[in-house]
Amino acid sequence: QADEAWEKQLSRVQIKTDDEDARTIFYTALYHTMTAPSVFCDVNGQYRGADLQVHEGQFTNYTTFSLWDTYRAAHPLMTILHPEMLADIGETFVNIYQQQGKLPVWHLMGNETNCMIGNPGVPVLADLVLKGFIADKRGAYEAMKASAMLDERGMASLKRNNYVAFDEDPENETVAKTLEYALADACIAQVAKSLGEKKDYQYFLHRSQSYRNVFDKESGFMRGRLKDGSWLAPFDPYEWGGPYCEGNAWHYNWSVFHDVQGLINLYGSDEAFTAKIDSVFTVPNVIRPGTYGGMIHEMKEMELAGMGQYAHGNQPIQHMIYLYSYAGQPWKTQYLSLIHISEPTRRSYI
């Protein structure tokens, strides 16, 4: 029965290939996209909420929302492969907000861990609202807006400076937070626009441009900044940690998902932008642990890959190769997206 259940789920996507290794890799990866979120309620609809109280609802409650890891691709994929789950996931999100005062950041066993950074629940819920999976759009919007107006996790500094200042956040990772909040704010702006909330739309659209305030044109990198406006120094683009989260300046240059043209404009031209992406693969495969003080697995994986500063095994840079398409060089995206497929299959695609 378990085999039949998984066969049904994996058959939602069918591929045609004579390359058995490619088939195995594909369906293993597809299986991994379905291991979370997890059902977190009993057969009678009862579940323990984020407020530690027992609730009962006429929906399926979920948990295991590793959102910083999954909002980029896994959740959008669910809107294609598992649309029947999305209304319940949306209701779960709104209930979590009502029970803990904010959308989930990283929920495990119904509890908020506050692991990782930003407001990663916002892009997921906004996507569901804008694609028509949420009935109570106003309730979802309230949850997104309230979560973005808190003073925790660097947001107070963001509201003061229009970037998270390195010397105002003891947890650091301030460049990464600024970029993550900018994306979430852009998502809120789009939902506000769809609901006719013009004032909120303008406010969050303005905040979504905060990524520009941590871009240093002289170095060509997103850099840590102090509350007085000066750049954090000394600056080493190869150093992990500090103002970055699970990465360095080479990785966080690209975390402007919501305004790629704006990011291109910071570099001055399509040519300068694609040349910067090219350099990620050609600079030395140097790793300096920095303030983390040791080797974390993402660093080791990047070192073993030997592709300069490209770290496909880590979230902040996984989308980078697709940015070539925005700047007129889609063939580089096509080649790099197939680089790990066996040579016969790659030739057939090309």
CSV table of C-alpha atoms in Angstrom, one decimal:
chain,number,residue,atom,x,y,z
A,1,GLN,CA,0.0,0.0,0.0
A,2,ALA,CA,2.9,2.4,0.8
A,3,ASP,CA,4.5,1.6,-2.6
A,4,GLU,CA,1.1,2.3,-4.3
A,5,ALA,CA,0.7,5.6,-2.4
A,6,TRP,CA,4.2,6.8,-3.4
A,7,GLU,CA,3.7,5.6,-7.0
A,8,LYS,CA,0.6,7.7,-7.2
A,9,GLN,CA,2.4,10.8,-5.9
A,10,LEU,CA,5.5,10.4,-8.0
A,11,SER,CA,3.4,9.8,-11.1
A,12,ARG,CA,2.2,13.4,-10.9
A,13,VAL,CA,5.3,14.1,-13.0
A,14,GLN,CA,6.3,11.8,-15.8
A,15,ILE,CA,9.5,12.1,-17.7
A,16,LYS,CA,10.8,10.4,-20.8
A,17,THR,CA,14.5,9.4,-20.9
A,18,ASP,CA,16.7,6.5,-21.7
A,19,ASP,CA,19.2,7.6,-19.1
A,20,GLU,CA,18.3,5.5,-16.0
A,21,ASP,CA,20.7,7.6,-13.8
A,22,ALA,CA,18.8,10.7,-14.8
A,23,ARG,CA,15.5,9.1,-14.0
A,24,THR,CA,16.7,7.9,-10.6
A,25,ILE,CA,18.1,11.3,-9.7
A,26,PHE,CA,14.9,13.0,-10.8
A,27,TYR,CA,12.4,10.9,-8.9
A,28,THR,CA,14.6,10.8,-5.8
A,29,ALA,CA,14.6,14.6,-5.9
A,30,LEU,CA,10.8,14.7,-6.5
A,31,TYR,CA,10.4,12.3,-3.5
A,32,HIS,CA,12.4,14.7,-1.3
A,33,THR,CA,10.0,17.6,-2.2
A,34,MET,CA,7.2,15.5,-0.6
A,35,THR,CA,8.7,14.7,2.8
A,36,ALA,CA,7.4,17.9,4.3
A,37,PRO,CA,5.2,19.6,5.5
A,38,SER,CA,3.8,17.0,7.8
A,39,VAL,CA,0.2,16.5,9.0
A,40,PHE,CA,-0.1,17.6,12.6
A,41,CYS,CA,-3.6,16.8,13.7
A,42,ASP,CA,-5.7,13.9,14.9
A,43,VAL,CA,-8.4,12.1,12.9
A,44,ASN,CA,-11.0,14.3,14.7
A,45,GLY,CA,-9.4,17.5,13.6
A,46,GLN,CA,-7.8,18.3,17.0
A,47,TYR,CA,-4.3,19.7,17.0
A,48,ARG,CA,-1.9,21.4,19.4
A,49,GLY,CA,-1.4,25.0,18.3
A,50,ALA,CA,1.5,27.4,18.5
A,51,ASP,CA,0.0,28.7,21.8
A,52,LEU,CA,0.3,25.2,23.2
A,53,GLN,CA,-3.5,24.9,23.5
A,54,VAL,CA,-5.6,22.2,21.9
A,55,HIS,CA,-7.7,23.5,18.9
A,56,GLU,CA,-10.1,21.7,16.6
A,57,GLY,CA,-10.8,22.7,13.0
A,58,GLN,CA,-12.4,21.4,9.9
A,59,PHE,CA,-9.2,21.3,8.0
A,60,THR,CA,-5.8,19.5,7.9
A,61,ASN,CA,-3.3,21.2,10.1
A,62,TYR,CA,0.4,21.0,9.1
A,63,THR,CA,3.8,21.5,10.6
A,64,THR,CA,7.5,21.1,9.6
A,65,PHE,CA,7.7,24.4,7.7
A,66,SER,CA,11.4,24.8,7.0
A,67,LEU,CA,10.5,28.0,5.2
A,68,TRP,CA,13.9,29.7,4.5
A,69,ASP,CA,14.8,26.4,2.8
A,70,THR,CA,11.5,25.9,0.9
A,71,TYR,CA,9.9,29.2,0.0
A,72,ARG,CA,12.1,29.6,-3.0
A,73,ALA,CA,11.1,26.5,-4.9
A,74,ALA,CA,9.4,23.8,-3.0
A,75,HIS,CA,6.3,25.7,-2.1
A,76,PRO,CA,5.8,27.2,-5.5
A,77,LEU,CA,6.2,23.6,-6.9
A,78,MET,CA,3.4,22.6,-4.6
A,79,THR,CA,1.0,25.0,-6.3
A,80,ILE,CA,1.6,22.9,-9.4
A,81,LEU,CA,1.8,19.4,-8.0
A,82,HIS,CA,-0.4,19.5,-4.9
A,83,PRO,CA,-3.0,22.2,-5.2
A,84,GLU,CA,-5.4,20.2,-3.1
A,85,MET,CA,-3.2,20.8,0.0
A,86,LEU,CA,-2.9,24.6,-0.3
A,87,ALA,CA,-6.1,25.9,1.2
A,88,ASP,CA,-5.3,23.9,4.4
A,89,ILE,CA,-1.7,25.1,4.4
A,90,GLY,CA,-2.9,28.7,4.1
A,91,GLU,CA,-5.3,28.2,7.0
A,92,THR,CA,-2.5,26.6,9.0
A,93,PHE,CA,-0.4,29.7,8.4
A,94,VAL,CA,-3.1,32.2,9.5
A,95,ASN,CA,-3.9,30.1,12.6
A,96,ILE,CA,-0.2,30.1,13.5
A,97,TYR,CA,-0.3,33.9,13.2
A,98,GLN,CA,-3.3,34.2,15.4
A,99,GLN,CA,-1.7,31.9,18.0
A,100,GLN,CA,1.8,33.3,18.2
A,101,GLY,CA,1.5,36.8,16.7
A,102,LYS,CA,3.4,36.3,13.5
A,103,LEU,CA,3.5,33.9,10.6
A,104,PRO,CA,5.7,30.9,10.9
A,105,VAL,CA,9.5,31.4,10.5
A,106,TRP,CA,10.6,27.8,11.0
A,107,HIS,CA,7.8,25.6,12.6
A,108,LEU,CA,8.7,22.2,13.9
A,109,MET,CA,6.2,20.0,15.7
A,110,GLY,CA,3.8,22.9,16.0
A,111,ASN,CA,6.4,25.1,17.7
A,112,GLU,CA,8.2,28.2,16.5
A,113,THR,CA,12.0,27.7,16.4
A,114,ASN,CA,12.8,31.2,14.9
A,115,CYS,CA,15.5,29.4,13.0
A,116,MET,CA,17.0,31.2,10.1
A,117,ILE,CA,16.2,34.8,9.0
A,118,GLY,CA,13.7,37.0,7.3
A,119,ASN,CA,9.9,36.5,7.0
A,120,PRO,CA,9.9,33.4,4.8
A,121,GLY,CA,6.3,32.6,5.6
A,122,VAL,CA,5.2,35.8,3.8
A,123,PRO,CA,6.3,34.8,0.2
A,124,VAL,CA,4.5,31.4,0.6
A,125,LEU,CA,1.2,32.9,1.9
A,126,ALA,CA,1.4,35.8,-0.7
A,127,ASP,CA,1.8,33.3,-3.5
A,128,LEU,CA,-1.3,31.4,-2.3
A,129,VAL,CA,-3.3,34.5,-2.1
A,130,LEU,CA,-2.3,35.8,-5.5
A,131,LYS,CA,-2.9,32.4,-7.1
A,132,GLY,CA,-6.4,32.2,-5.7
A,133,PHE,CA,-5.9,29.4,-3.1
A,134,ILE,CA,-7.0,31.5,-0.1
A,135,ALA,CA,-10.6,32.3,0.6
A,136,ASP,CA,-10.0,34.9,3.4
A,137,LYS,CA,-7.6,37.2,1.6
A,138,ARG,CA,-8.0,39.9,4.1
A,139,GLY,CA,-7.2,37.6,7.0
A,140,ALA,CA,-4.0,36.4,5.2
A,141,TYR,CA,-3.1,40.0,4.4
A,142,GLU,CA,-3.4,41.0,8.1
A,143,ALA,CA,-1.1,38.1,9.0
A,144,MET,CA,1.5,39.2,6.5
A,145,LYS,CA,1.4,42.9,7.4
A,146,ALA,CA,1.5,42.3,11.2
A,147,SER,CA,4.5,39.9,10.8
A,148,ALA,CA,6.4,42.6,8.8
A,149,MET,CA,5.7,45.4,11.3
A,150,LEU,CA,7.2,43.7,14.4
A,151,ASP,CA,10.4,45.0,16.0
A,152,GLU,CA,12.1,41.7,16.5
A,153,ARG,CA,14.9,40.0,14.4
A,154,GLY,CA,16.3,43.3,13.0
A,155,MET,CA,13.0,44.8,11.8
A,156,ALA,CA,13.2,47.7,14.2
A,157,SER,CA,16.5,48.7,12.6
A,158,LEU,CA,15.1,48.1,9.1
A,159,LYS,CA,12.2,50.6,9.8
A,160,ARG,CA,14.7,53.2,11.1
A,161,ASN,CA,17.3,53.0,8.4
A,162,ASN,CA,15.7,51.2,5.5
A,163,TYR,CA,18.3,48.5,6.0
A,164,VAL,CA,19.3,46.4,9.0
A,165,ALA,CA,22.4,48.1,10.6
A,166,PHE,CA,25.2,45.7,11.6
A,167,ASP,CA,25.7,47.5,14.9
A,168,GLU,CA,22.0,47.4,15.8
A,169,ASP,CA,21.6,43.7,15.6
A,170,PRO,CA,23.5,41.4,18.0
A,171,GLU,CA,22.7,38.4,15.8
A,172,ASN,CA,24.4,40.1,12.8
A,173,GLU,CA,23.6,38.5,9.4
A,174,THR,CA,22.2,42.0,8.6
A,175,VAL,CA,22.9,42.0,4.8
A,176,ALA,CA,21.0,38.7,4.5
A,177,LYS,CA,18.2,40.0,6.7
A,178,THR,CA,17.9,43.2,4.7
A,179,LEU,CA,17.6,41.2,1.4
A,180,GLU,CA,15.1,38.7,2.9
A,181,TYR,CA,12.9,41.4,4.3
A,182,ALA,CA,13.0,43.3,1.0
A,183,LEU,CA,11.6,40.2,-0.8
A,184,ALA,CA,8.9,39.7,1.8
A,185,ASP,CA,7.9,43.4,1.7
A,186,ALA,CA,7.6,43.2,-2.1
A,187,CYS,CA,5.2,40.2,-1.7
A,188,ILE,CA,3.1,42.2,0.8
A,189,ALA,CA,3.1,45.1,-1.6
A,190,GLN,CA,1.6,43.0,-4.4
A,191,VAL,CA,-1.1,41.6,-2.1
A,192,ALA,CA,-1.9,45.1,-0.9
A,193,LYS,CA,-2.2,46.2,-4.5
A,194,SER,CA,-4.6,43.4,-5.3
A,195,LEU,CA,-6.8,44.4,-2.3
A,196,GLY,CA,-6.8,48.1,-3.2
A,197,GLU,CA,-4.7,49.1,-0.2
A,198,LYS,CA,-2.8,51.9,-2.0
A,199,LYS,CA,-1.1,53.4,1.0
A,200,ASP,CA,0.2,50.0,2.2
A,201,TYR,CA,1.2,49.2,-1.3
A,202,GLN,CA,3.4,52.3,-1.6
A,203,TYR,CA,4.9,51.7,1.9
A,204,PHE,CA,5.9,48.1,1.4
A,205,LEU,CA,7.0,48.8,-2.2
A,206,HIS,CA,9.4,51.4,-0.8
A,207,ARG,CA,10.7,49.0,1.8
A,208,SER,CA,11.2,46.4,-0.8
A,209,GLN,CA,13.9,48.6,-2.4
A,210,SER,CA,16.0,48.5,0.8
A,211,TYR,CA,18.4,46.1,-0.9
A,212,ARG,CA,19.8,49.1,-2.8
A,213,ASN,CA,21.0,50.5,0.5
A,214,VAL,CA,23.4,47.6,1.2
A,215,PHE,CA,24.9,47.6,-2.3
A,216,ASP,CA,28.4,49.1,-2.5
A,217,LYS,CA,29.0,50.2,-6.1
A,218,GLU,CA,32.8,50.6,-5.5
A,219,SER,CA,33.3,46.9,-4.6
A,220,GLY,CA,30.3,45.6,-6.5
A,221,PHE,CA,29.0,43.6,-3.5
A,222,MET,CA,26.2,43.7,-1.0
A,223,ARG,CA,28.0,44.8,2.2
A,224,GLY,CA,27.3,45.2,5.9
A,225,ARG,CA,26.5,48.8,6.9
A,226,LEU,CA,26.5,50.6,10.2
A,227,LYS,CA,23.7,52.8,11.6
A,228,ASP,CA,25.7,55.9,10.7
A,229,GLY,CA,25.7,54.9,7.1
A,230,SER,CA,29.3,53.8,6.9
A,231,TRP,CA,30.3,50.4,5.5
A,232,LEU,CA,31.4,47.6,7.8
A,233,ALA,CA,35.2,47.3,7.5
A,234,PRO,CA,37.4,45.5,6.8
A,235,PHE,CA,35.6,43.8,3.9
A,236,ASP,CA,36.4,40.4,2.7
A,237,PRO,CA,34.0,38.9,0.1
A,238,TYR,CA,35.3,35.4,0.8
A,239,GLU,CA,34.4,35.5,4.5
A,240,TRP,CA,31.4,33.5,5.6
A,241,GLY,CA,29.2,34.8,8.4
A,242,GLY,CA,29.2,38.3,9.9
A,243,PRO,CA,26.6,40.2,7.9
A,244,TYR,CA,25.7,37.1,5.8
A,245,CYS,CA,23.8,34.0,6.7
A,246,GLU,CA,25.2,30.7,5.5
A,247,GLY,CA,27.2,32.4,2.8
A,248,ASN,CA,29.4,35.3,1.9
A,249,ALA,CA,29.3,38.4,-0.3
A,250,TRP,CA,29.7,36.3,-3.5
A,251,HIS,CA,26.4,34.5,-2.6
A,252,TYR,CA,24.2,37.3,-1.4
A,253,ASN,CA,24.8,39.5,-4.4
A,254,TRP,CA,21.9,37.7,-6.1
A,255,SER,CA,19.2,37.7,-3.5
A,256,VAL,CA,17.0,40.2,-5.1
A,257,PHE,CA,14.3,37.9,-6.4
A,258,HIS,CA,11.6,40.5,-6.7
A,259,ASP,CA,13.5,43.2,-8.7
A,260,VAL,CA,16.0,41.5,-11.0
A,261,GLN,CA,16.1,44.5,-13.4
A,262,GLY,CA,16.8,46.8,-10.5
A,263,LEU,CA,19.7,44.6,-9.5
A,264,ILE,CA,21.0,44.7,-13.1
A,265,ASN,CA,20.7,48.5,-13.0
A,266,LEU,CA,23.0,48.6,-10.0
A,267,TYR,CA,25.7,47.1,-12.2
A,268,GLY,CA,25.0,49.5,-15.0
A,269,SER,CA,24.3,47.1,-17.9
A,270,ASP,CA,23.4,43.6,-18.8
A,271,GLU,CA,27.0,43.0,-19.8
A,272,ALA,CA,28.4,44.1,-16.5
A,273,PHE,CA,25.8,42.1,-14.7
A,274,THR,CA,26.5,38.8,-16.6
A,275,ALA,CA,30.3,39.4,-16.2
A,276,LYS,CA,29.8,39.5,-12.5
A,277,ILE,CA,27.9,36.2,-12.6
A,278,ASP,CA,30.6,34.7,-14.8
A,279,SER,CA,33.2,35.7,-12.2
A,280,VAL,CA,31.5,33.6,-9.5
A,281,PHE,CA,32.7,30.5,-11.3
A,282,THR,CA,36.2,31.8,-12.1
A,283,VAL,CA,37.4,33.4,-8.8
A,284,PRO,CA,39.4,31.1,-6.5
A,285,ASN,CA,37.7,28.4,-4.5
A,286,VAL,CA,38.7,30.2,-1.3
A,287,ILE,CA,36.8,29.6,1.9
A,288,ARG,CA,37.4,31.7,5.0
A,289,PRO,CA,35.1,30.7,8.0
A,290,GLY,CA,35.0,34.2,9.5
A,291,THR,CA,32.8,34.8,12.5
A,292,TYR,CA,31.3,31.3,12.3
A,293,GLY,CA,34.6,30.1,13.5
A,294,GLY,CA,34.6,26.7,11.8
A,295,MET,CA,33.6,24.6,8.8
A,296,ILE,CA,29.9,24.2,8.3
A,297,HIS,CA,28.7,21.6,5.8
A,298,GLU,CA,27.7,24.1,3.1
A,299,MET,CA,31.3,25.4,3.0
A,300,LYS,CA,32.7,21.9,2.6
A,301,GLU,CA,30.2,21.1,-0.2
A,302,MET,CA,31.3,24.2,-2.1
A,303,GLU,CA,34.9,23.4,-1.7
A,304,LEU,CA,34.4,19.9,-3.0
A,305,ALA,CA,32.4,21.2,-6.0
A,306,GLY,CA,35.4,23.2,-7.1
A,307,MET,CA,33.3,25.8,-9.1
A,308,GLY,CA,34.8,29.0,-7.7
A,309,GLN,CA,32.3,30.6,-5.3
A,310,TYR,CA,29.2,28.8,-6.7
A,311,ALA,CA,27.5,26.8,-3.9
A,312,HIS,CA,24.5,25.0,-5.5
A,313,GLY,CA,24.0,23.1,-2.3
A,314,ASN,CA,23.0,26.2,-0.4
A,315,GLN,CA,19.9,28.3,-0.7
A,316,PRO,CA,21.1,31.9,-1.3
A,317,ILE,CA,22.8,31.2,-4.7
A,318,GLN,CA,20.7,28.3,-6.1
A,319,HIS,CA,18.8,30.6,-8.4
A,320,MET,CA,21.8,32.6,-9.7
A,321,ILE,CA,22.3,30.7,-13.0
A,322,TYR,CA,18.7,31.6,-14.0
A,323,LEU,CA,19.5,35.3,-13.8
A,324,TYR,CA,21.4,35.0,-17.1
A,325,SER,CA,18.1,34.8,-18.8
A,326,TYR,CA,17.0,38.2,-17.5
A,327,ALA,CA,20.1,39.8,-19.0
A,328,GLY,CA,20.0,38.3,-22.5
A,329,GLN,CA,22.2,35.2,-22.1
A,330,PRO,CA,19.8,32.3,-21.6
A,331,TRP,CA,22.2,29.8,-23.2
A,332,LYS,CA,24.4,30.0,-20.0
A,333,THR,CA,21.4,29.1,-17.9
A,334,GLN,CA,20.6,26.2,-20.2
A,335,TYR,CA,24.1,24.8,-20.1
A,336,LEU,CA,24.7,25.2,-16.4
A,337,SER,CA,21.3,23.7,-15.5
A,338,LEU,CA,22.4,20.6,-17.3
A,339,ILE,CA,26.0,20.4,-16.3
A,340,HIS,CA,25.5,17.5,-13.8
A,341,ILE,CA,23.4,15.4,-16.2
A,342,SER,CA,25.1,12.6,-18.1
A,343,GLU,CA,26.8,13.7,-21.4
A,344,PRO,CA,24.4,11.8,-23.8
A,345,THR,CA,21.3,13.3,-22.1
A,346,ARG,CA,22.9,16.8,-22.1
A,347,ARG,CA,23.7,16.5,-25.8
A,348,SER,CA,20.2,15.5,-26.6
A,349,TYR,CA,18.9,18.6,-24.8
A,350,ILE,CA,21.4,21.0,-26.4
